[in-house]
CSV table of C-alpha atoms in Angstrom, one decimal:
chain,number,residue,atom,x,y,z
A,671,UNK,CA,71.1,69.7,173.8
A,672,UNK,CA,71.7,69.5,169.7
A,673,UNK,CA,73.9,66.4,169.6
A,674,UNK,CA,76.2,66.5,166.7
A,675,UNK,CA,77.9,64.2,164.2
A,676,UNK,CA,81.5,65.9,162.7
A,677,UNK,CA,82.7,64.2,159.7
A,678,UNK,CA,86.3,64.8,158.5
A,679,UNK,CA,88.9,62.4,157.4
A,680,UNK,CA,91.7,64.3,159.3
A,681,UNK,CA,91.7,63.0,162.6
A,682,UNK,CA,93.3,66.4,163.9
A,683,UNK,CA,90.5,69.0,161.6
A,684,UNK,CA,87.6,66.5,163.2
A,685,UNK,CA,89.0,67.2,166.5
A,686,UNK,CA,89.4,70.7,166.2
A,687,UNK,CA,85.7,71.2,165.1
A,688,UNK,CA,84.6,69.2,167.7
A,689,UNK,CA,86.0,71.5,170.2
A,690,UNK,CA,84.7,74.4,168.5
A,691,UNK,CA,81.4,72.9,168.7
A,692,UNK,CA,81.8,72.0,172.0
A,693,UNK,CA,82.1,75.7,173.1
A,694,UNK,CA,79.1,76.8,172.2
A,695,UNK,CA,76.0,76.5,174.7
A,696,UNK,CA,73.6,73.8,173.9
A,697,UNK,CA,75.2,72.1,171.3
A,698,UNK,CA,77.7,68.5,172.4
A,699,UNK,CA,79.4,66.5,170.0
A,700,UNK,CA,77.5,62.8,170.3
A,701,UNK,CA,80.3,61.4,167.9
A,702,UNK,CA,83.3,61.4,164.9
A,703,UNK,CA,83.7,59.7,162.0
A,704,UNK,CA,86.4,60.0,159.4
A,705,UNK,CA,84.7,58.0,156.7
A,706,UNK,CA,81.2,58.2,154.2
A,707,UNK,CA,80.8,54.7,156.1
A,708,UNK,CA,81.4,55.8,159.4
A,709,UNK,CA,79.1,58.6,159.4
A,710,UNK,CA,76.3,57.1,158.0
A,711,UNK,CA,76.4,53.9,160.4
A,712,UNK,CA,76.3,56.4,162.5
A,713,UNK,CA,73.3,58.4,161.8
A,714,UNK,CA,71.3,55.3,161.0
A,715,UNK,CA,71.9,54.2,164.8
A,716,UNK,CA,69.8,57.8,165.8
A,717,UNK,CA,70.4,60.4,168.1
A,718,UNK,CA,72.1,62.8,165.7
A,719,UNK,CA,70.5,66.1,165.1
A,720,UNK,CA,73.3,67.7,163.2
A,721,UNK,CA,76.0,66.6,160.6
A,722,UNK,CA,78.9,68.8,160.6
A,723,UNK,CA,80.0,67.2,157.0
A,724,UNK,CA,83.6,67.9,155.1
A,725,UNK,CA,83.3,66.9,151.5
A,726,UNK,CA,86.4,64.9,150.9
A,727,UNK,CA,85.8,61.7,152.7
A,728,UNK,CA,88.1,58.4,151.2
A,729,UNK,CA,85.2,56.6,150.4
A,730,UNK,CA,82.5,58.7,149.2
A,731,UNK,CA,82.1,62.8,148.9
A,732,UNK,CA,80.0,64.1,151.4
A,733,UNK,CA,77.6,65.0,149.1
A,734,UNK,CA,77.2,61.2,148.2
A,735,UNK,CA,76.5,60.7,151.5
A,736,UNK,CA,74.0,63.2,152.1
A,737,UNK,CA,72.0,61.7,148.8
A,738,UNK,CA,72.1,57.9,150.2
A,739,UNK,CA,71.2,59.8,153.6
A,740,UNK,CA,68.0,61.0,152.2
A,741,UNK,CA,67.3,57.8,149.8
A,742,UNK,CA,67.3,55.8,153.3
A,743,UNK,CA,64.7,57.8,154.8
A,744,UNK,CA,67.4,59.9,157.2
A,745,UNK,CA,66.7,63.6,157.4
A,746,UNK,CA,69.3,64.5,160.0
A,747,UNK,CA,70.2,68.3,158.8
A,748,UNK,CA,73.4,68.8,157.3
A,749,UNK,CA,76.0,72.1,157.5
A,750,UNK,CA,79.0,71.3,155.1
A,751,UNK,CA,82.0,72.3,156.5
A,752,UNK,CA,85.0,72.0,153.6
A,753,UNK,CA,87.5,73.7,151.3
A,754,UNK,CA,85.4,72.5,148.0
A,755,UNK,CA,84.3,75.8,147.2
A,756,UNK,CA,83.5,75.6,143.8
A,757,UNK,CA,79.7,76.4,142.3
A,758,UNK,CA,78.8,73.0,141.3
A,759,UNK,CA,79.4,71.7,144.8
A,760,UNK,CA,77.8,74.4,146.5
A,761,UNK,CA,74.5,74.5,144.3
A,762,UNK,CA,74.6,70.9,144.5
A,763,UNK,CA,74.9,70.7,148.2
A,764,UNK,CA,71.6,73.2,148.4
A,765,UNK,CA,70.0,70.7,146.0
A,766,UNK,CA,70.4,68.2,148.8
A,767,UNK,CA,69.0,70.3,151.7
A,768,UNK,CA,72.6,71.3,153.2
A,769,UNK,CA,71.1,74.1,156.1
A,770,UNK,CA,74.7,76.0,155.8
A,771,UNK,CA,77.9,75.7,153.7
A,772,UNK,CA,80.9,77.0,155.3
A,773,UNK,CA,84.2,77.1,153.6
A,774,UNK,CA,87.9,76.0,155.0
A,775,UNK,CA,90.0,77.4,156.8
A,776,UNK,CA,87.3,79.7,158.9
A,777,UNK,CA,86.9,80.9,162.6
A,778,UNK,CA,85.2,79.4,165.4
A,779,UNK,CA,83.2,83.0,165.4
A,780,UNK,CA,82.0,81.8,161.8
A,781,UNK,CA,81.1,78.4,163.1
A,782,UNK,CA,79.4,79.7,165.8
A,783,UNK,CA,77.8,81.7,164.0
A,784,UNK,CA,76.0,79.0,161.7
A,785,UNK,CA,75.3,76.7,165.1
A,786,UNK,CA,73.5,79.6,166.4
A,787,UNK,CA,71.4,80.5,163.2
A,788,UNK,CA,70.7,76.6,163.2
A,789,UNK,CA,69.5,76.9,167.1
A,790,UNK,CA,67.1,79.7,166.1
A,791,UNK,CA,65.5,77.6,163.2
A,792,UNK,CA,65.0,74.4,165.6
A,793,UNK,CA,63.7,77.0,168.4
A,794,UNK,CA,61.3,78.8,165.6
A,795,UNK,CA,60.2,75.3,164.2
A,796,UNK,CA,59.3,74.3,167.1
A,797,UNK,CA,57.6,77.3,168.4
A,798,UNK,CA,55.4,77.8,165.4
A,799,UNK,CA,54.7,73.8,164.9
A,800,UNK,CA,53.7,74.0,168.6
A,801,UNK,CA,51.1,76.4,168.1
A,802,UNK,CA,49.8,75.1,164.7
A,803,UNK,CA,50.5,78.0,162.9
A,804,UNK,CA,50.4,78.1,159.2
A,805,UNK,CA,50.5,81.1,156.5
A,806,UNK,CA,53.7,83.2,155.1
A,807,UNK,CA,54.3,85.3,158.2
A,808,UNK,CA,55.3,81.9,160.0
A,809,UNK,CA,57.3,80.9,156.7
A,810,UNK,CA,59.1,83.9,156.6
A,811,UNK,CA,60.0,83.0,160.6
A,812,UNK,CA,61.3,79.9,159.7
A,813,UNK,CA,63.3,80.7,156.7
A,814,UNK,CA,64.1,83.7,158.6
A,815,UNK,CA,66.2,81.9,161.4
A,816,UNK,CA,68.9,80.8,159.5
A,817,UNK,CA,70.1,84.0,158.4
A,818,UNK,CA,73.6,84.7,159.4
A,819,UNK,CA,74.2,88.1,159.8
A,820,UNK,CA,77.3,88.7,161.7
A,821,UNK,CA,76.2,88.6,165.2
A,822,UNK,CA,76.8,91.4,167.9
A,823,UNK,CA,78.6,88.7,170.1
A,824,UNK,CA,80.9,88.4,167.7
A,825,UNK,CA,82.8,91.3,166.9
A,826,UNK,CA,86.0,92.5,166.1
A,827,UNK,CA,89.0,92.1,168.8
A,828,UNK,CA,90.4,95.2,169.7
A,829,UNK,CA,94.3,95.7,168.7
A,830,UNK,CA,96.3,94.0,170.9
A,831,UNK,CA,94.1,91.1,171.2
A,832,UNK,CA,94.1,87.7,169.8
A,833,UNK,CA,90.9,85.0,168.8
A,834,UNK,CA,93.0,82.0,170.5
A,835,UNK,CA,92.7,83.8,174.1
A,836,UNK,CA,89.6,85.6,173.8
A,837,UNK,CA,88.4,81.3,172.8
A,838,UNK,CA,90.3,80.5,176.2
A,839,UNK,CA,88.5,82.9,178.4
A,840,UNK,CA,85.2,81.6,177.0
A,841,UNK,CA,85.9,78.4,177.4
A,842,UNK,CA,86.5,78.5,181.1
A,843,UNK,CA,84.1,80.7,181.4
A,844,UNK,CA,81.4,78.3,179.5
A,845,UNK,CA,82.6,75.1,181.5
A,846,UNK,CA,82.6,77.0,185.2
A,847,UNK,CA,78.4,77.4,184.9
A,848,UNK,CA,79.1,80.2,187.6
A,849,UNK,CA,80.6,84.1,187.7
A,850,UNK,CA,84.2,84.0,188.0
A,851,UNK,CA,86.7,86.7,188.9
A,852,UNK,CA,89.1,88.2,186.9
A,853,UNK,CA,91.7,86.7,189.3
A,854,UNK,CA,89.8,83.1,189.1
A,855,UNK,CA,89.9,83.2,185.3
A,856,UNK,CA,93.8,84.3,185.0
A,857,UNK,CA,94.6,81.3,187.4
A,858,UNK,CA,91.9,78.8,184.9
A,859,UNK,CA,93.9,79.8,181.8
A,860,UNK,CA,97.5,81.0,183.0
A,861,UNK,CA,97.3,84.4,182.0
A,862,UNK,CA,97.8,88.1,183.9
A,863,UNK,CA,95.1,88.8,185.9
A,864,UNK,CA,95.3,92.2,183.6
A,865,UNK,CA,95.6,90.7,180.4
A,866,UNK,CA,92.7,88.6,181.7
A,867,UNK,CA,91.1,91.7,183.2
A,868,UNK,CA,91.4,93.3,179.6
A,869,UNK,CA,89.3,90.2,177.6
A,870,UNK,CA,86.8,90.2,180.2
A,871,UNK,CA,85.9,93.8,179.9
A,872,UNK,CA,85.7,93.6,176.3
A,873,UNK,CA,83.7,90.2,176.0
A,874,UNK,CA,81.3,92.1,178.7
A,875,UNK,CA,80.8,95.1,176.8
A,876,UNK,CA,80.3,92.7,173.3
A,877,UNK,CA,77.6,91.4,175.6
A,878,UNK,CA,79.0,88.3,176.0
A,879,UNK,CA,79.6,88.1,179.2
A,880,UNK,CA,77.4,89.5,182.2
A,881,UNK,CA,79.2,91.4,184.6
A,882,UNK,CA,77.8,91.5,188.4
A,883,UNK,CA,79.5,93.1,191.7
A,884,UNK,CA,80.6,90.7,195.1
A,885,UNK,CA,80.2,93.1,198.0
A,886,UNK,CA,82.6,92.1,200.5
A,887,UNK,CA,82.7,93.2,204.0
A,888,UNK,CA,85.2,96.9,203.1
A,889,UNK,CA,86.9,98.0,200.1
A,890,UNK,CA,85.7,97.8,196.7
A,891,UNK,CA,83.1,95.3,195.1
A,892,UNK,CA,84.7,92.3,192.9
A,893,UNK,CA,83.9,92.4,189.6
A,894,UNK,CA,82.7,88.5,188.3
A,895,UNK,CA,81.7,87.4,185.1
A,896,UNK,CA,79.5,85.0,183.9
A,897,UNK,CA,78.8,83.0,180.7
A,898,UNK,CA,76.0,84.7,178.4
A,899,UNK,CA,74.2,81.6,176.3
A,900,UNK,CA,72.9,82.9,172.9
């Protein structure tokens, strides 16, 4: 598991994020803090592989805190989550090593979208460190990883459909660890079974969800749909 730091002064944004990032296999959030202060105590104790970072803190800017980060010998990566997007701040925030920079208000498809790219790096790194592999071709890999091209999990909802319930569906989905039916995941989250029916097919055929058949003892097989990790 990635454990995760999010930073935010607004009690209610941190707790958001931290249920976005809690939907998204293999990353948990390990803590919050709503202050420069906070968040670096925090990181100094260990344990955090990942600072989810806002950049208006009421102590320090979260670019302050990712420089005395790295002056005290802390190189826990950093994606900066924020609505500062103005040049200086983002060229200064590459300066500093931020892995991602991703502006306010945005999706948790754009969020996921960065954790996953992040995942890929950690996976390459440690793939090509694990075999002692040097030259440009496993450079490229590792630079390579944190692209963020739209991925095909993650596209457009079909009219008629919202983000909200499609982030529902997953959830259960995600926390169950085990195929559900259509009928299970309309009683999990209080919808029609063919409204819930409807999301599943479509999350199936974005290919995130796997669909498999229950054969019963007559009639028709049960359609049941399981979680797809990235």
């Amino acid at each position: 598991m990635i454990d995760v730091l999010v930073v935010d002064d607004d009690f209610r944004v941190a707790e958001i994020n931290a249920k976005y990032v809690g939907k998204v296999p293999g990353f948990r959030v390990a803590a919050r803090a709503h202050s420069a202060a906070q968040a670096l105590a925090t990181v100094a104790r260990g344990g955090i592989d990942l600072v989810l970072l806002d950049h208006y803190l009421p102590d320090r800017t979260g670019l302050e805190l990712v420089h005395l980060m790295r002056e005290q010998g802390h190189g826990t990566d950093v994606i900066m989550i924020t609505a500062a997007s103005d040049v200086t701040t983002v060229q200064k925030a590459m300066r500093l090593g931020a892995l991602h920079y991703l502006v306010k208000p945005f999706t948790f498809a754009a969020l996921r979208t960065r954790l996953d790219s992040y995942a890929a790096l950690r996976r390459t790194v440690d793939r090509v460190g694990g075999r002692g592999l040097t030259g440009q071709e496993q450079v490229d890999r590792i630079f390579g990883a944190l692209r963020t091209t739209p991925a095909p999990n993650a596209p457009g909802l079909p009219s008629g459909q919202s983000e909200p319930t499609t982030d529902l569906i997953c959830g259960v989905l995600h926390r169950a660890g085990h195929p559900l039916s259509a009928h299970e995941v309309a009683a999990e989250t209080g919808l029609s079974r063919s409204t819930a029916q409807r999301y599943l097919r479509h999350l199936e055929q974005a290919g995130r969800l796997r669909l498999s058949l229950k054969y019963g003892d007559t009639g028709r097989p049960e359609h049941r749909y399981a979680w797809v990790a990235p």
